[in-house]
């Protein structure tokens, strides 16, 4: 199940983040490359398509929340200052720690650990809520559709997290351990102990796709010890591999393809490139690239 539209959108976003001027031709060529590669990989159609939400925050996206027995791709909940300004047809996080669901029902977030909820991500059976974070690490908790707030064990305080495409599991790093939680039960399904060099490296982003966990790490900017690249764990076998120097920007919903970003040269003449690569037990940046000067 490949969400090519999502990969295209994230690919264009990655180009814009790393260049001051968008190269239109490169973006169009990237779309063609992704389409051809999707067919070559034999990926089937995706059932996870979510367009941008109408929101006071133009960077926010949202989708209808899952029901207690259904599934939905994890999606940030839109934000609004009042019910009157809230978009219709999406879940909206209102001021006052309240979520207005796509159906119009109001769900109160009772006493979140960080005080004030800053965002909520719709997942299976409810929402993952972040709160606080201005003067302290934000708290991460689970809000059921019935309005019950539950804490994860171990507690998640400022933890980087990532979700499965169907919203039924979530990964989070606590110290030098990555926990994979089942949603909505919050049971720990997997525990991954990070060893050197990953143990001393910042986790930038992670994706749960099928039986694999893909994580992007970034070493300290001061050139100290650490690892920059991607690590892949097979959650069935426990095997893991690291691929240094690989910059993953997104992973398809079925976990078969990864969107990679690379640079050629340095300084004002640096060239930004995007490519897609099949995901096995490891990743390689070889293959056709779409590039544009920045």
Short mmCIF file of C-alpha atoms in Angstrom, two decimals:
data_model
loop_
_atom_site.label_atom_id
_atom_site.label_comp_id
_atom_site.label_asym_id
_atom_site.label_seq_id
_atom_site.Cartn_x
_atom_site.Cartn_y
_atom_site.Cartn_z
CA UNK A 1 0.00 0.00 0.00
CA UNK A 2 1.87 3.06 -1.25
CA UNK A 3 0.69 6.61 -0.68
CA UNK A 4 2.49 8.20 -3.61
CA UNK A 5 0.61 11.47 -3.21
CA UNK A 6 1.92 11.82 0.32
CA UNK A 7 5.49 11.07 -0.74
CA UNK A 8 5.24 13.67 -3.51
CA UNK A 9 3.88 16.25 -1.06
CA UNK A 10 6.63 15.56 1.47
CA UNK A 11 9.25 15.55 -1.29
CA UNK A 12 8.24 19.01 -2.42
CA UNK A 13 8.16 20.17 1.19
CA UNK A 14 11.68 18.84 1.74
CA UNK A 15 12.92 20.74 -1.30
CA UNK A 16 11.31 23.97 -0.06
CA UNK A 17 12.82 23.56 3.41
CA UNK A 18 16.32 23.18 2.03
CA UNK A 19 16.17 25.73 -0.78
CA UNK A 20 15.03 29.34 -0.86
CA UNK A 21 13.66 28.93 -4.40
CA UNK A 22 11.59 25.94 -5.51
CA UNK A 23 12.74 24.31 -8.71
CA UNK A 24 9.42 23.58 -10.42
CA UNK A 25 10.90 21.31 -13.03
CA UNK A 26 12.61 19.20 -10.38
CA UNK A 27 9.38 18.81 -8.43
CA UNK A 28 7.54 17.69 -11.57
CA UNK A 29 10.30 15.24 -12.41
CA UNK A 30 10.26 13.93 -8.84
CA UNK A 31 6.56 13.13 -9.19
CA UNK A 32 7.30 11.15 -12.34
CA UNK A 33 10.16 9.28 -10.66
CA UNK A 34 8.00 8.34 -7.67
CA UNK A 35 5.16 7.15 -9.92
CA UNK A 36 7.45 5.01 -12.04
CA UNK A 37 9.21 3.56 -9.00
CA UNK A 38 5.90 2.75 -7.32
CA UNK A 39 4.86 0.72 -10.34
CA UNK A 40 8.26 -0.95 -10.53
CA UNK A 41 8.06 -1.93 -6.86
CA UNK A 42 4.65 -3.50 -7.39
CA UNK A 43 3.07 -1.39 -4.67
CA UNK A 44 -0.70 -1.51 -4.48
CA UNK A 45 -3.07 1.40 -4.02
CA UNK A 46 -3.22 3.16 -0.69
CA UNK A 47 -6.35 3.65 1.37
CA UNK A 48 -4.72 6.43 3.41
CA UNK A 49 -5.32 9.79 1.70
CA UNK A 50 -5.78 12.93 3.76
CA UNK A 51 -5.89 16.39 2.25
CA UNK A 52 -4.91 19.57 4.10
CA UNK A 53 -7.44 20.83 6.62
CA UNK A 54 -8.96 24.27 6.62
CA UNK A 55 -7.33 25.70 9.72
CA UNK A 56 -6.28 29.05 11.20
CA UNK A 57 -2.76 27.59 11.08
CA UNK A 58 -1.85 27.18 7.38
CA UNK A 59 0.80 24.58 8.24
CA UNK A 60 -1.67 22.35 10.08
CA UNK A 61 -3.28 19.27 8.58
CA UNK A 62 -6.03 17.16 10.00
CA UNK A 63 -8.31 14.25 9.23
CA UNK A 64 -11.44 12.83 10.83
CA UNK A 65 -10.60 10.94 13.98
CA UNK A 66 -10.87 7.14 14.09
CA UNK A 67 -13.79 5.45 15.77
CA UNK A 68 -13.18 3.12 18.67
CA UNK A 69 -13.22 0.08 16.37
CA UNK A 70 -11.96 1.65 13.13
CA UNK A 71 -8.56 2.75 11.90
CA UNK A 72 -7.23 6.01 10.56
CA UNK A 73 -3.85 7.34 9.59
CA UNK A 74 -2.34 9.45 12.39
CA UNK A 75 -3.15 13.08 11.69
CA UNK A 76 -2.47 16.28 13.61
CA UNK A 77 -5.62 17.91 14.96
CA UNK A 78 -6.26 21.43 13.70
CA UNK A 79 -6.13 24.28 16.19
CA UNK A 80 -8.51 27.18 16.71
CA UNK A 81 -8.98 29.85 19.35
CA UNK A 82 -12.72 29.32 19.64
CA UNK A 83 -15.48 27.01 18.45
CA UNK A 84 -16.76 29.77 16.15
CA UNK A 85 -13.49 29.90 14.21
CA UNK A 86 -13.01 26.12 14.09
CA UNK A 87 -13.08 24.42 10.67
CA UNK A 88 -15.92 21.98 10.01
CA UNK A 89 -15.38 18.30 9.19
CA UNK A 90 -12.10 17.80 11.05
CA UNK A 91 -11.01 17.27 14.64
CA UNK A 92 -10.09 20.61 16.20
CA UNK A 93 -8.11 21.36 19.37
CA UNK A 94 -9.79 24.37 20.98
CA UNK A 95 -8.43 26.62 23.69
CA UNK A 96 -9.45 25.35 27.09
CA UNK A 97 -8.17 21.79 26.55
CA UNK A 98 -11.13 20.67 24.44
CA UNK A 99 -11.27 18.71 21.20
CA UNK A 100 -14.19 19.24 18.87
CA UNK A 101 -14.53 16.10 16.77
CA UNK A 102 -15.44 16.02 13.10
CA UNK A 103 -19.01 15.14 14.12
CA UNK A 104 -19.23 18.20 16.37
CA UNK A 105 -18.90 16.38 19.71
CA UNK A 106 -16.79 18.13 22.38
CA UNK A 107 -14.24 16.02 24.28
CA UNK A 108 -12.53 17.61 27.28
CA UNK A 109 -8.87 16.81 28.00
CA UNK A 110 -8.93 16.42 31.80
CA UNK A 111 -5.89 17.85 33.61
CA UNK A 112 -3.13 17.08 31.07
CA UNK A 113 0.28 16.60 32.66
CA UNK A 114 1.76 19.69 31.04
CA UNK A 115 -1.15 21.97 31.93
CA UNK A 116 -2.26 23.20 28.50
CA UNK A 117 -2.60 20.94 25.47
CA UNK A 118 -0.54 22.15 22.50
CA UNK A 119 -1.51 19.50 19.95
CA UNK A 120 -3.38 16.23 19.56
CA UNK A 121 -2.80 13.50 16.98
CA UNK A 122 -5.74 11.32 16.00
CA UNK A 123 -4.93 7.60 16.29
CA UNK A 124 -6.89 4.38 16.80
CA UNK A 125 -9.31 4.82 19.67
CA UNK A 126 -8.53 8.43 20.51
CA UNK A 127 -5.74 11.00 20.42
CA UNK A 128 -2.12 11.29 21.52
CA UNK A 129 -1.99 14.64 23.34
CA UNK A 130 1.04 16.86 23.96
CA UNK A 131 0.85 19.47 26.68
CA UNK A 132 3.18 22.04 28.23
CA UNK A 133 6.67 22.32 26.82
CA UNK A 134 7.25 26.09 27.09
CA UNK A 135 9.53 26.02 30.14
CA UNK A 136 9.78 22.24 30.47
CA UNK A 137 9.67 19.09 28.35
CA UNK A 138 6.16 18.48 27.02
CA UNK A 139 4.06 15.65 28.40
CA UNK A 140 2.65 12.99 26.07
CA UNK A 141 -0.54 11.17 27.06
CA UNK A 142 -3.39 9.24 25.46
CA UNK A 143 -6.96 10.57 25.43
CA UNK A 144 -9.67 8.00 24.78
CA UNK A 145 -12.74 8.88 22.73
CA UNK A 146 -14.70 8.72 25.98
CA UNK A 147 -12.54 11.54 27.40
CA UNK A 148 -10.32 9.52 29.75
CA UNK A 149 -6.69 10.64 29.88
CA UNK A 150 -4.14 7.84 30.31
CA UNK A 151 -0.40 7.96 30.81
CA UNK A 152 2.11 5.78 28.99
CA UNK A 153 4.42 3.51 30.94
CA UNK A 154 7.18 4.49 31.04
CA UNK A 155 6.06 8.12 31.18
CA UNK A 156 6.79 10.11 28.03
CA UNK A 157 8.30 13.49 28.82
CA UNK A 158 9.70 15.32 25.81
CA UNK A 159 10.04 12.04 23.92
CA UNK A 160 10.33 12.01 20.11
CA UNK A 161 7.54 9.81 18.73
CA UNK A 162 6.40 8.24 15.46
CA UNK A 163 3.30 6.36 14.35
CA UNK A 164 2.25 3.39 12.27
CA UNK A 165 0.38 4.31 9.10
CA UNK A 166 -2.87 2.86 10.46
CA UNK A 167 -2.58 4.66 13.81
CA UNK A 168 -2.59 1.40 15.78
CA UNK A 169 0.92 1.67 17.21
CA UNK A 170 3.36 4.37 18.26
CA UNK A 171 7.10 4.42 18.87
CA UNK A 172 8.79 6.69 21.42
CA UNK A 173 12.35 7.10 22.67
CA UNK A 174 12.95 7.26 26.41
CA UNK A 175 16.60 7.54 27.32
CA UNK A 176 18.45 4.95 25.26
CA UNK A 177 15.39 2.80 24.65
CA UNK A 178 12.72 2.93 21.94
CA UNK A 179 9.35 1.60 23.07
CA UNK A 180 6.66 0.51 20.62
CA UNK A 181 3.19 0.89 22.14
CA UNK A 182 0.00 -0.72 20.93
CA UNK A 183 -2.89 1.72 20.48
CA UNK A 184 -5.34 2.11 22.08
CA UNK A 185 -4.30 -0.46 24.76
CA UNK A 186 -0.94 1.34 25.47
CA UNK A 187 0.70 -2.05 25.98
CA UNK A 188 4.42 -2.23 25.15
CA UNK A 189 4.77 -4.47 22.10
CA UNK A 190 8.51 -4.06 21.55
CA UNK A 191 11.47 -2.63 23.42
CA UNK A 192 14.64 -1.68 21.53
CA UNK A 193 17.78 -0.89 23.50
CA UNK A 194 20.00 1.56 21.62
CA UNK A 195 23.68 0.71 21.59
CA UNK A 196 26.68 2.75 20.51
CA UNK A 197 26.82 4.77 18.31
CA UNK A 198 23.02 5.25 18.38
CA UNK A 199 22.86 5.59 22.16
CA UNK A 200 24.63 8.94 22.06
CA UNK A 201 22.83 10.36 19.03
CA UNK A 202 19.74 12.51 18.63
CA UNK A 203 16.67 10.76 17.21
CA UNK A 204 15.17 13.05 14.57
CA UNK A 205 12.20 11.04 13.31
CA UNK A 206 10.86 7.50 13.28
CA UNK A 207 8.34 5.51 11.28
CA UNK A 208 6.56 2.23 12.10
CA UNK A 209 5.78 0.33 8.92
CA UNK A 210 4.65 -3.28 9.05
CA UNK A 211 7.29 -5.33 10.85
CA UNK A 212 9.97 -2.64 10.52
CA UNK A 213 10.90 0.44 12.48
CA UNK A 214 12.83 3.06 10.50
CA UNK A 215 14.58 5.85 12.41
CA UNK A 216 16.63 8.87 11.32
CA UNK A 217 19.47 9.97 13.62
CA UNK A 218 21.59 13.11 13.60
CA UNK A 219 24.96 13.54 15.27
CA UNK A 220 25.78 16.69 17.25
CA UNK A 221 26.63 19.75 15.14
CA UNK A 222 29.86 20.29 17.08
CA UNK A 223 31.37 17.24 15.44
CA UNK A 224 31.32 15.19 18.63
CA UNK A 225 30.72 11.44 18.73
CA UNK A 226 27.47 10.22 17.25
CA UNK A 227 25.81 8.78 14.21
CA UNK A 228 24.11 10.52 11.29
CA UNK A 229 22.02 8.25 9.12
CA UNK A 230 19.22 5.73 9.30
CA UNK A 231 18.70 2.62 11.39
CA UNK A 232 16.22 -0.14 10.54
CA UNK A 233 14.92 -2.77 12.94
CA UNK A 234 13.06 -5.91 11.94
CA UNK A 235 10.56 -6.21 14.79
CA UNK A 236 9.87 -9.87 14.02
CA UNK A 237 13.45 -11.11 14.09
CA UNK A 238 15.10 -8.43 16.23
CA UNK A 239 17.77 -7.86 13.57
CA UNK A 240 18.96 -4.30 12.93
CA UNK A 241 21.16 -2.45 10.47
CA UNK A 242 22.57 1.08 10.26
CA UNK A 243 23.18 3.06 7.08
CA UNK A 244 25.40 6.10 7.75
CA UNK A 245 24.97 9.24 5.68
CA UNK A 246 21.41 8.41 4.60
CA UNK A 247 18.88 11.24 5.10
CA UNK A 248 15.36 9.77 5.10
CA UNK A 249 12.53 12.31 4.78
CA UNK A 250 9.52 10.02 4.52
CA UNK A 251 8.49 6.38 4.28
CA UNK A 252 5.56 5.04 2.26
CA UNK A 253 2.54 3.69 4.14
CA UNK A 254 3.39 0.09 3.19
CA UNK A 255 7.03 0.49 4.22
CA UNK A 256 8.40 -0.47 0.80
CA UNK A 257 9.84 2.87 -0.29
CA UNK A 258 11.76 5.70 1.36
CA UNK A 259 12.16 9.30 0.21
CA UNK A 260 15.82 10.36 0.53
CA UNK A 261 17.46 13.79 0.44
CA UNK A 262 21.08 14.34 -0.55
CA UNK A 263 23.38 17.27 -1.35
CA UNK A 264 26.07 17.71 -3.95
CA UNK A 265 28.79 20.27 -3.45
CA UNK A 266 28.81 22.97 -0.78
CA UNK A 267 28.26 26.68 -0.29
CA UNK A 268 26.17 28.81 -2.68
CA UNK A 269 26.54 26.23 -5.45
CA UNK A 270 25.16 23.31 -3.45
CA UNK A 271 22.74 21.08 -5.32
CA UNK A 272 19.78 19.55 -3.50
CA UNK A 273 18.63 16.13 -4.65
CA UNK A 274 15.69 13.83 -3.89
CA UNK A 275 15.36 10.16 -4.69
CA UNK A 276 13.38 7.14 -3.64
CA UNK A 277 14.82 3.82 -2.58
CA UNK A 278 13.35 0.41 -1.75
CA UNK A 279 13.45 -0.55 1.92
CA UNK A 280 14.79 -3.93 2.89
CA UNK A 281 16.85 -4.62 5.96
CA UNK A 282 19.01 -1.65 4.96
CA UNK A 283 18.96 1.42 2.70
CA UNK A 284 21.17 2.70 -0.09
CA UNK A 285 21.20 6.16 -1.69
CA UNK A 286 22.14 4.77 -5.10
CA UNK A 287 19.67 5.21 -7.92
CA UNK A 288 18.10 7.97 -9.99
CA UNK A 289 17.98 11.40 -8.35
CA UNK A 290 16.08 14.60 -9.12
CA UNK A 291 18.24 17.64 -8.36
CA UNK A 292 18.04 21.42 -8.45
CA UNK A 293 20.47 24.18 -7.55
CA UNK A 294 19.76 26.13 -4.37
#
